[in-house]
Amino acid sequence: MTTRFPVYFVSHGGGPWPYVDSMKPMYAKTERGFSELPARLPAKPKAVLVISGHWEAEDFTVSTAEHPPMEYDYFGFPEHTYRIKYPAAGSPNLASRVKTLLADAGFKPRVDAERGFDHGTFVPLGLMYPEADVPVVMLSMKSSYDAEEHIRVGQALAPLRDEGVLIIGSGLTYHNMRGFRRPESTPIAEAFEAYLNKAISQADAKARNDMLVRWETAPHARLAHPREDHLLPLMVVAGAAASDVGQAVFIDHVMEVPMASYEFGAVSAAKVNATNF
């Protein structure tokens, strides 16, 4: 008997915050949430597939490195944060499987053997699996930012959930760099998150996906996301969720805005398919 893994959208926070002592207190709830997330899974995953808001390409692109390097895609942080290492292995086998699933669904995925772990990847995974003992593959967003297309990508990837693979979309429910730390941003971010929460909690998957495709009709949508790079990972996760209803697994409040993380398909402890990646 197999057990389907849940899928997650996580709000990963700002830069390499777990590695900066002055930032950690403000992210205490997020740190606890990420650290406790593995206990919500049916088993230790064979591998993790991450769609990060920090990687977009002309076409959907899969990382194939056996030993991915690091991507220090942030500015103005302490010098030691540019020497962080998260030495998780890649998984060429999982990368090949992802590529096949996407191709079979009519996409034309590319591969990238050089892509490394950006902070949307190593921040949550460094807290979830600090021993870096779970292989990690990354999938880019497509720079056209077509929400419906990203949902269809997630739908193509759904079989991985029955193969012991944890799918994580990593972004933020609010991502306006000019709005952080401003009290006037609080009601804006809360109203937009309320729309997202209503969408993901729809019992009907089509209704949920329609709401997500129409995200720009949400209150203050473009104030919450001037660019949707940190929102699109949620679309992929929603597609992979299939008929599973979502819920907010935790919501932190940082820099005057809520940062929500969502779970679809909560399960109890059970065995999963022994497919090896």
PDB file of C-alpha atoms in Angstrom:
ATOM      1  CA  MET A   1       0.000   0.000   0.000  1.00  0.00           C
ATOM      2  CA  THR A   2       1.308   3.446  -0.894  1.00  0.00           C
ATOM      3  CA  THR A   3       0.632   6.733   0.825  1.00  0.00           C
ATOM      4  CA  ARG A   4       0.574   9.949  -1.101  1.00  0.00           C
ATOM      5  CA  PHE A   5       2.870  12.663   0.202  1.00  0.00           C
ATOM      6  CA  PRO A   6       1.350  16.045   0.981  1.00  0.00           C
ATOM      7  CA  VAL A   7       2.566  19.080  -0.935  1.00  0.00           C
ATOM      8  CA  TYR A   8       3.588  22.431   0.526  1.00  0.00           C
ATOM      9  CA  PHE A   9       3.861  26.070  -0.339  1.00  0.00           C
ATOM     10  CA  VAL A  10       6.179  27.764   2.144  1.00  0.00           C
ATOM     11  CA  SER A  11       6.925  31.426   2.740  1.00  0.00           C
ATOM     12  CA  HIS A  12      10.706  31.317   3.057  1.00  0.00           C
ATOM     13  CA  GLY A  13      11.353  34.786   4.471  1.00  0.00           C
ATOM     14  CA  GLY A  14      14.056  37.319   3.719  1.00  0.00           C
ATOM     15  CA  GLY A  15      17.534  36.311   2.597  1.00  0.00           C
ATOM     16  CA  PRO A  16      19.614  33.894   4.692  1.00  0.00           C
ATOM     17  CA  TRP A  17      17.821  34.801   7.928  1.00  0.00           C
ATOM     18  CA  PRO A  18      18.500  31.539   9.872  1.00  0.00           C
ATOM     19  CA  TYR A  19      22.209  32.337   9.595  1.00  0.00           C
ATOM     20  CA  VAL A  20      21.928  35.911  10.896  1.00  0.00           C
ATOM     21  CA  ASP A  21      21.584  36.123  14.687  1.00  0.00           C
ATOM     22  CA  SER A  22      19.847  39.502  14.622  1.00  0.00           C
ATOM     23  CA  MET A  23      17.156  38.192  12.246  1.00  0.00           C
ATOM     24  CA  LYS A  24      16.332  34.864  13.857  1.00  0.00           C
ATOM     25  CA  PRO A  25      14.077  36.192  16.650  1.00  0.00           C
ATOM     26  CA  MET A  26      11.630  37.773  14.205  1.00  0.00           C
ATOM     27  CA  TYR A  27      11.297  34.457  12.335  1.00  0.00           C
ATOM     28  CA  ALA A  28      10.883  32.261  15.422  1.00  0.00           C
ATOM     29  CA  LYS A  29       7.517  30.873  14.306  1.00  0.00           C
ATOM     30  CA  THR A  30       8.775  30.166  10.785  1.00  0.00           C
ATOM     31  CA  GLU A  31      11.869  28.448  12.150  1.00  0.00           C
ATOM     32  CA  ARG A  32       9.743  26.236  14.364  1.00  0.00           C
ATOM     33  CA  GLY A  33       7.314  25.524  11.523  1.00  0.00           C
ATOM     34  CA  PHE A  34      10.036  24.426   9.123  1.00  0.00           C
ATOM     35  CA  SER A  35      11.770  22.344  11.784  1.00  0.00           C
ATOM     36  CA  GLU A  36       8.542  20.537  12.644  1.00  0.00           C
ATOM     37  CA  LEU A  37       7.334  20.015   9.094  1.00  0.00           C
ATOM     38  CA  PRO A  38       9.108  16.646   8.538  1.00  0.00           C
ATOM     39  CA  ALA A  39       7.066  15.178  11.409  1.00  0.00           C
ATOM     40  CA  ARG A  40       3.922  15.848   9.367  1.00  0.00           C
ATOM     41  CA  LEU A  41       5.091  13.572   6.550  1.00  0.00           C
ATOM     42  CA  PRO A  42       4.272   9.880   6.184  1.00  0.00           C
ATOM     43  CA  ALA A  43       7.976   9.017   6.012  1.00  0.00           C
ATOM     44  CA  LYS A  44      11.303  10.558   5.206  1.00  0.00           C
ATOM     45  CA  PRO A  45      11.114  11.496   1.516  1.00  0.00           C
ATOM     46  CA  LYS A  46      13.277   9.782  -1.046  1.00  0.00           C
ATOM     47  CA  ALA A  47      13.951  13.223  -2.515  1.00  0.00           C
ATOM     48  CA  VAL A  48      12.600  16.773  -2.543  1.00  0.00           C
ATOM     49  CA  LEU A  49      11.540  18.742  -5.606  1.00  0.00           C
ATOM     50  CA  VAL A  50      11.652  22.503  -5.020  1.00  0.00           C
ATOM     51  CA  ILE A  51      10.094  25.229  -7.136  1.00  0.00           C
ATOM     52  CA  SER A  52      11.644  28.437  -5.850  1.00  0.00           C
ATOM     53  CA  GLY A  53      10.591  32.007  -6.472  1.00  0.00           C
ATOM     54  CA  HIS A  54      14.265  32.739  -7.106  1.00  0.00           C
ATOM     55  CA  TRP A  55      14.668  30.717 -10.290  1.00  0.00           C
ATOM     56  CA  GLU A  56      12.918  31.470 -13.529  1.00  0.00           C
ATOM     57  CA  ALA A  57      13.918  30.579 -17.071  1.00  0.00           C
ATOM     58  CA  GLU A  58      12.604  30.935 -20.601  1.00  0.00           C
ATOM     59  CA  ASP A  59      11.277  27.381 -20.357  1.00  0.00           C
ATOM     60  CA  PHE A  60      10.664  25.115 -17.387  1.00  0.00           C
ATOM     61  CA  THR A  61      14.134  23.881 -16.479  1.00  0.00           C
ATOM     62  CA  VAL A  62      15.232  21.010 -14.257  1.00  0.00           C
ATOM     63  CA  SER A  63      18.460  20.963 -12.235  1.00  0.00           C
ATOM     64  CA  THR A  64      20.551  17.881 -12.960  1.00  0.00           C
ATOM     65  CA  ALA A  65      23.728  18.457 -10.923  1.00  0.00           C
ATOM     66  CA  GLU A  66      24.797  15.521  -8.778  1.00  0.00           C
ATOM     67  CA  HIS A  67      26.344  17.947  -6.276  1.00  0.00           C
ATOM     68  CA  PRO A  68      24.578  21.298  -6.653  1.00  0.00           C
ATOM     69  CA  PRO A  69      26.594  24.421  -5.792  1.00  0.00           C
ATOM     70  CA  MET A  70      25.255  27.426  -3.881  1.00  0.00           C
ATOM     71  CA  GLU A  71      23.543  30.538  -5.254  1.00  0.00           C
ATOM     72  CA  TYR A  72      24.019  33.540  -2.968  1.00  0.00           C
ATOM     73  CA  ASP A  73      21.160  35.498  -4.486  1.00  0.00           C
ATOM     74  CA  TYR A  74      20.942  38.269  -1.895  1.00  0.00           C
ATOM     75  CA  PHE A  75      22.721  41.504  -1.112  1.00  0.00           C
ATOM     76  CA  GLY A  76      23.900  43.405   1.942  1.00  0.00           C
ATOM     77  CA  PHE A  77      24.093  40.524   4.400  1.00  0.00           C
ATOM     78  CA  PRO A  78      27.046  39.637   6.661  1.00  0.00           C
ATOM     79  CA  GLU A  79      30.099  38.240   4.924  1.00  0.00           C
ATOM     80  CA  HIS A  80      29.717  34.795   6.454  1.00  0.00           C
ATOM     81  CA  THR A  81      26.362  34.323   4.728  1.00  0.00           C
ATOM     82  CA  TYR A  82      28.224  34.156   1.414  1.00  0.00           C
ATOM     83  CA  ARG A  83      30.042  31.065   2.637  1.00  0.00           C
ATOM     84  CA  ILE A  84      26.967  29.059   3.684  1.00  0.00           C
ATOM     85  CA  LYS A  85      26.996  25.473   2.465  1.00  0.00           C
ATOM     86  CA  TYR A  86      24.051  23.122   2.173  1.00  0.00           C
ATOM     87  CA  PRO A  87      25.698  19.956   0.859  1.00  0.00           C
ATOM     88  CA  ALA A  88      22.624  17.952  -0.131  1.00  0.00           C
ATOM     89  CA  ALA A  89      23.086  15.769  -3.180  1.00  0.00           C
ATOM     90  CA  GLY A  90      21.161  16.246  -6.354  1.00  0.00           C
ATOM     91  CA  SER A  91      19.281  13.407  -8.009  1.00  0.00           C
ATOM     92  CA  PRO A  92      19.797  12.916 -11.736  1.00  0.00           C
ATOM     93  CA  ASN A  93      17.269  10.080 -11.613  1.00  0.00           C
ATOM     94  CA  LEU A  94      14.549  12.300 -10.178  1.00  0.00           C
ATOM     95  CA  ALA A  95      15.524  15.071 -12.591  1.00  0.00           C
ATOM     96  CA  SER A  96      15.045  12.629 -15.461  1.00  0.00           C
ATOM     97  CA  ARG A  97      11.674  11.569 -14.077  1.00  0.00           C
ATOM     98  CA  VAL A  98      10.538  15.196 -13.795  1.00  0.00           C
ATOM     99  CA  LYS A  99      11.652  15.882 -17.342  1.00  0.00           C
ATOM    100  CA  THR A 100       9.759  12.833 -18.611  1.00  0.00           C
ATOM    101  CA  LEU A 101       6.559  13.751 -16.781  1.00  0.00           C
ATOM    102  CA  LEU A 102       6.651  17.272 -18.175  1.00  0.00           C
ATOM    103  CA  ALA A 103       7.440  16.107 -21.702  1.00  0.00           C
ATOM    104  CA  ASP A 104       4.616  13.571 -21.573  1.00  0.00           C
ATOM    105  CA  ALA A 105       2.276  16.419 -20.610  1.00  0.00           C
ATOM    106  CA  GLY A 106       3.265  18.421 -23.694  1.00  0.00           C
ATOM    107  CA  PHE A 107       5.890  20.713 -22.183  1.00  0.00           C
ATOM    108  CA  LYS A 108       9.411  21.146 -23.537  1.00  0.00           C
ATOM    109  CA  PRO A 109      11.545  21.160 -20.414  1.00  0.00           C
ATOM    110  CA  ARG A 110      15.211  22.017 -20.424  1.00  0.00           C
ATOM    111  CA  VAL A 111      17.953  20.887 -18.062  1.00  0.00           C
ATOM    112  CA  ASP A 112      20.645  22.814 -16.194  1.00  0.00           C
ATOM    113  CA  ALA A 113      23.652  20.975 -14.794  1.00  0.00           C
ATOM    114  CA  GLU A 114      25.076  24.080 -13.086  1.00  0.00           C
ATOM    115  CA  ARG A 115      22.155  25.474 -11.103  1.00  0.00           C
ATOM    116  CA  GLY A 116      22.727  25.650  -7.353  1.00  0.00           C
ATOM    117  CA  PHE A 117      20.663  26.103  -4.202  1.00  0.00           C
ATOM    118  CA  ASP A 118      19.222  29.605  -3.817  1.00  0.00           C
ATOM    119  CA  HIS A 119      17.947  30.810  -0.450  1.00  0.00           C
ATOM    120  CA  GLY A 120      14.406  29.847  -1.362  1.00  0.00           C
ATOM    121  CA  THR A 121      15.739  26.295  -1.335  1.00  0.00           C
ATOM    122  CA  PHE A 122      18.456  26.074   1.305  1.00  0.00           C
ATOM    123  CA  VAL A 123      16.670  28.148   3.962  1.00  0.00           C
ATOM    124  CA  PRO A 124      13.606  25.899   4.433  1.00  0.00           C
ATOM    125  CA  LEU A 125      15.482  22.676   3.711  1.00  0.00           C
ATOM    126  CA  GLY A 126      18.349  23.618   6.008  1.00  0.00           C
ATOM    127  CA  LEU A 127      15.834  23.785   8.857  1.00  0.00           C
ATOM    128  CA  MET A 128      13.838  20.744   7.761  1.00  0.00           C
ATOM    129  CA  TYR A 129      16.807  18.493   7.038  1.00  0.00           C
ATOM    130  CA  PRO A 130      19.882  20.052   8.659  1.00  0.00           C
ATOM    131  CA  GLU A 131      21.933  16.933   7.940  1.00  0.00           C
ATOM    132  CA  ALA A 132      21.395  17.550   4.211  1.00  0.00           C
ATOM    133  CA  ASP A 133      20.691  13.839   3.835  1.00  0.00           C
ATOM    134  CA  VAL A 134      17.763  14.067   1.392  1.00  0.00           C
ATOM    135  CA  PRO A 135      18.517  14.592  -2.334  1.00  0.00           C
ATOM    136  CA  VAL A 136      17.166  17.824  -3.799  1.00  0.00           C
ATOM    137  CA  VAL A 137      16.149  18.699  -7.355  1.00  0.00           C
ATOM    138  CA  MET A 138      14.988  22.151  -8.420  1.00  0.00           C
ATOM    139  CA  LEU A 139      12.507  23.115 -11.113  1.00  0.00           C
ATOM    140  CA  SER A 140      12.411  26.647 -12.461  1.00  0.00           C
ATOM    141  CA  MET A 141       9.379  28.781 -13.072  1.00  0.00           C
ATOM    142  CA  LYS A 142       8.727  29.914 -16.618  1.00  0.00           C
ATOM    143  CA  SER A 143       9.413  33.607 -17.114  1.00  0.00           C
ATOM    144  CA  SER A 144       6.165  34.176 -19.042  1.00  0.00           C
ATOM    145  CA  TYR A 145       4.447  33.974 -15.606  1.00  0.00           C
ATOM    146  CA  ASP A 146       1.358  32.204 -16.941  1.00  0.00           C
ATOM    147  CA  ALA A 147      -0.458  31.067 -13.791  1.00  0.00           C
ATOM    148  CA  GLU A 148      -2.587  28.454 -15.555  1.00  0.00           C
ATOM    149  CA  GLU A 149       0.483  26.935 -17.208  1.00  0.00           C
ATOM    150  CA  HIS A 150       2.203  26.607 -13.840  1.00  0.00           C
ATOM    151  CA  ILE A 151      -0.854  24.828 -12.452  1.00  0.00           C
ATOM    152  CA  ARG A 152      -0.719  22.393 -15.365  1.00  0.00           C
ATOM    153  CA  VAL A 153       2.952  21.742 -14.612  1.00  0.00           C
ATOM    154  CA  GLY A 154       1.981  20.836 -11.078  1.00  0.00           C
ATOM    155  CA  GLN A 155      -0.707  18.502 -12.374  1.00  0.00           C
ATOM    156  CA  ALA A 156       1.900  16.754 -14.522  1.00  0.00           C
ATOM    157  CA  LEU A 157       4.141  16.284 -11.488  1.00  0.00           C
ATOM    158  CA  ALA A 158       1.440  14.871  -9.193  1.00  0.00           C
ATOM    159  CA  PRO A 159       2.521  11.208  -9.696  1.00  0.00           C
ATOM    160  CA  LEU A 160       5.718  11.989  -7.791  1.00  0.00           C
ATOM    161  CA  ARG A 161       3.653  12.225  -4.621  1.00  0.00           C
ATOM    162  CA  ASP A 162       3.055   8.471  -4.816  1.00  0.00           C
ATOM    163  CA  GLU A 163       6.757   7.807  -5.348  1.00  0.00           C
ATOM    164  CA  GLY A 164       8.113   9.156  -2.074  1.00  0.00           C
ATOM    165  CA  VAL A 165       8.926  12.638  -3.397  1.00  0.00           C
ATOM    166  CA  LEU A 166       8.126  15.771  -1.399  1.00  0.00           C
ATOM    167  CA  ILE A 167       7.106  18.710  -3.609  1.00  0.00           C
ATOM    168  CA  ILE A 168       7.695  22.166  -2.141  1.00  0.00           C
ATOM    169  CA  GLY A 169       6.861  25.524  -3.671  1.00  0.00           C
ATOM    170  CA  SER A 170       8.963  28.197  -1.989  1.00  0.00           C
ATOM    171  CA  GLY A 171       7.963  31.842  -2.204  1.00  0.00           C
ATOM    172  CA  LEU A 172       6.041  34.367  -0.108  1.00  0.00           C
ATOM    173  CA  THR A 173       2.373  35.235   0.244  1.00  0.00           C
ATOM    174  CA  TYR A 174       3.430  38.912   0.249  1.00  0.00           C
ATOM    175  CA  HIS A 175       6.438  40.132  -1.723  1.00  0.00           C
ATOM    176  CA  ASN A 176       6.682  43.870  -2.196  1.00  0.00           C
ATOM    177  CA  MET A 177      10.144  45.020  -1.199  1.00  0.00           C
ATOM    178  CA  ARG A 178       8.953  48.596  -0.738  1.00  0.00           C
ATOM    179  CA  GLY A 179       6.157  47.519   1.572  1.00  0.00           C
ATOM    180  CA  PHE A 180       8.079  45.543   4.168  1.00  0.00           C
ATOM    181  CA  ARG A 181       8.407  47.182   7.587  1.00  0.00           C
ATOM    182  CA  ARG A 182       5.586  49.628   6.830  1.00  0.00           C
ATOM    183  CA  PRO A 183       2.498  49.462   9.091  1.00  0.00           C
ATOM    184  CA  GLU A 184       0.271  50.491   6.199  1.00  0.00           C
ATOM    185  CA  SER A 185       1.225  47.243   4.450  1.00  0.00           C
ATOM    186  CA  THR A 186      -0.387  45.095   7.146  1.00  0.00           C
ATOM    187  CA  PRO A 187      -4.032  45.368   5.988  1.00  0.00           C
ATOM    188  CA  ILE A 188      -2.921  45.022   2.360  1.00  0.00           C
ATOM    189  CA  ALA A 189      -1.025  41.801   3.036  1.00  0.00           C
ATOM    190  CA  GLU A 190      -3.754  40.428   5.303  1.00  0.00           C
ATOM    191  CA  ALA A 191      -6.475  41.005   2.713  1.00  0.00           C
ATOM    192  CA  PHE A 192      -4.450  39.343  -0.017  1.00  0.00           C
ATOM    193  CA  GLU A 193      -3.548  36.390   2.187  1.00  0.00           C
ATOM    194  CA  ALA A 194      -7.225  36.003   3.090  1.00  0.00           C
ATOM    195  CA  TYR A 195      -7.983  35.616  -0.623  1.00  0.00           C
ATOM    196  CA  LEU A 196      -5.263  33.004  -1.011  1.00  0.00           C
ATOM    197  CA  ASN A 197      -6.466  31.149   2.079  1.00  0.00           C
ATOM    198  CA  LYS A 198     -10.016  31.119   0.745  1.00  0.00           C
ATOM    199  CA  ALA A 199      -8.750  29.820  -2.589  1.00  0.00           C
ATOM    200  CA  ILE A 200      -6.637  26.984  -1.232  1.00  0.00           C
ATOM    201  CA  SER A 201      -9.369  25.846   1.159  1.00  0.00           C
ATOM    202  CA  GLN A 202     -11.941  25.354  -1.601  1.00  0.00           C
ATOM    203  CA  ALA A 203     -13.341  21.830  -1.586  1.00  0.00           C
ATOM    204  CA  ASP A 204     -13.518  21.861  -5.380  1.00  0.00           C
ATOM    205  CA  ALA A 205     -10.119  21.835  -7.081  1.00  0.00           C
ATOM    206  CA  LYS A 206     -11.388  23.615 -10.179  1.00  0.00           C
ATOM    207  CA  ALA A 207     -12.811  26.436  -8.071  1.00  0.00           C
ATOM    208  CA  ARG A 208      -9.504  26.693  -6.216  1.00  0.00           C
ATOM    209  CA  ASN A 209      -7.437  26.779  -9.377  1.00  0.00           C
ATOM    210  CA  ASP A 210      -9.756  29.299 -11.013  1.00  0.00           C
ATOM    211  CA  MET A 211      -9.317  31.613  -8.032  1.00  0.00           C
ATOM    212  CA  LEU A 212      -5.550  31.247  -8.215  1.00  0.00           C
ATOM    213  CA  VAL A 213      -5.478  31.931 -11.954  1.00  0.00           C
ATOM    214  CA  ARG A 214      -7.530  35.074 -11.245  1.00  0.00           C
ATOM    215  CA  TRP A 215      -5.246  36.149  -8.395  1.00  0.00           C
ATOM    216  CA  GLU A 216      -4.980  39.673  -9.817  1.00  0.00           C
ATOM    217  CA  THR A 217      -8.648  40.223  -8.925  1.00  0.00           C
ATOM    218  CA  ALA A 218      -7.835  39.727  -5.236  1.00  0.00           C
ATOM    219  CA  PRO A 219      -7.789  42.775  -2.947  1.00  0.00           C
ATOM    220  CA  HIS A 220      -4.555  44.744  -3.352  1.00  0.00           C
ATOM    221  CA  ALA A 221      -3.088  42.023  -5.578  1.00  0.00           C
ATOM    222  CA  ARG A 222      -0.461  44.142  -7.304  1.00  0.00           C
ATOM    223  CA  LEU A 223       0.465  45.900  -4.087  1.00  0.00           C
ATOM    224  CA  ALA A 224       1.097  42.502  -2.530  1.00  0.00           C
ATOM    225  CA  HIS A 225       2.946  41.179  -5.586  1.00  0.00           C
ATOM    226  CA  PRO A 226       4.254  43.811  -8.033  1.00  0.00           C
ATOM    227  CA  ARG A 227       5.840  40.792  -9.738  1.00  0.00           C
ATOM    228  CA  GLU A 228       4.415  37.323  -9.203  1.00  0.00           C
ATOM    229  CA  ASP A 229       7.723  35.463  -8.999  1.00  0.00           C
ATOM    230  CA  HIS A 230       7.130  34.582  -5.332  1.00  0.00           C
ATOM    231  CA  LEU A 231       3.507  33.591  -5.953  1.00  0.00           C
ATOM    232  CA  LEU A 232       3.894  31.219  -8.908  1.00  0.00           C
ATOM    233  CA  PRO A 233       5.365  28.364  -6.838  1.00  0.00           C
ATOM    234  CA  LEU A 234       1.928  28.192  -5.190  1.00  0.00           C
ATOM    235  CA  MET A 235       0.371  27.562  -8.601  1.00  0.00           C
ATOM    236  CA  VAL A 236       2.615  24.555  -9.188  1.00  0.00           C
ATOM    237  CA  VAL A 237       1.815  23.194  -5.740  1.00  0.00           C
ATOM    238  CA  ALA A 238      -1.922  23.681  -6.297  1.00  0.00           C
ATOM    239  CA  GLY A 239      -1.701  21.704  -9.514  1.00  0.00           C
ATOM    240  CA  ALA A 240       0.159  18.889  -7.789  1.00  0.00           C
ATOM    241  CA  ALA A 241      -2.405  18.939  -4.968  1.00  0.00           C
ATOM    242  CA  ALA A 242      -5.045  17.495  -7.318  1.00  0.00           C
ATOM    243  CA  SER A 243      -8.279  17.241  -5.291  1.00  0.00           C
ATOM    244  CA  ASP A 244      -6.618  17.688  -1.895  1.00  0.00           C
ATOM    245  CA  VAL A 245      -7.874  20.676   0.078  1.00  0.00           C
ATOM    246  CA  GLY A 246      -5.311  23.117   1.398  1.00  0.00           C
ATOM    247  CA  GLN A 247      -4.905  24.672   4.800  1.00  0.00           C
ATOM    248  CA  ALA A 248      -2.570  27.168   6.421  1.00  0.00           C
ATOM    249  CA  VAL A 249      -0.081  25.059   8.339  1.00  0.00           C
ATOM    250  CA  PHE A 250       1.364  28.170   9.994  1.00  0.00           C
ATOM    251  CA  ILE A 251       1.322  31.939   9.504  1.00  0.00           C
ATOM    252  CA  ASP A 252       4.158  34.088  10.779  1.00  0.00           C
ATOM    253  CA  HIS A 253       4.044  37.895  11.006  1.00  0.00           C
ATOM    254  CA  VAL A 254       7.345  39.463   9.996  1.00  0.00           C
ATOM    255  CA  MET A 255       8.225  43.000   8.931  1.00  0.00           C
ATOM    256  CA  GLU A 256       4.589  44.118   9.401  1.00  0.00           C
ATOM    257  CA  VAL A 257       3.091  41.471   7.056  1.00  0.00           C
ATOM    258  CA  PRO A 258       1.756  37.913   7.360  1.00  0.00           C
ATOM    259  CA  MET A 259       3.805  35.168   5.728  1.00  0.00           C
ATOM    260  CA  ALA A 260       1.681  32.048   5.297  1.00  0.00           C
ATOM    261  CA  SER A 261       2.706  28.481   4.551  1.00  0.00           C
ATOM    262  CA  TYR A 262       0.139  26.042   3.162  1.00  0.00           C
ATOM    263  CA  GLU A 263      -0.281  22.273   3.227  1.00  0.00           C
ATOM    264  CA  PHE A 264      -2.349  20.148   0.852  1.00  0.00           C
ATOM    265  CA  GLY A 265      -3.150  16.517   1.624  1.00  0.00           C
ATOM    266  CA  ALA A 266      -2.176  16.028   5.261  1.00  0.00           C
ATOM    267  CA  VAL A 267      -1.487  12.382   6.035  1.00  0.00           C
ATOM    268  CA  SER A 268      -0.785  10.190   9.033  1.00  0.00           C
ATOM    269  CA  ALA A 269       2.310   8.058   9.421  1.00  0.00           C
ATOM    270  CA  ALA A 270       2.364   5.233   6.878  1.00  0.00           C
ATOM    271  CA  LYS A 271       4.605   3.558   4.340  1.00  0.00           C
ATOM    272  CA  VAL A 272       5.382   5.002   0.948  1.00  0.00           C
ATOM    273  CA  ASN A 273       6.492   3.536  -2.334  1.00  0.00           C
ATOM    274  CA  ALA A 274      10.157   2.513  -2.218  1.00  0.00           C
ATOM    275  CA  THR A 275      11.055   4.120  -5.528  1.00  0.00           C
ATOM    276  CA  ASN A 276      14.701   5.170  -5.237  1.00  0.00           C
ATOM    277  CA  PHE A 277      16.039   8.477  -6.482  1.00  0.00           C
TER     278      PHE A 277
END
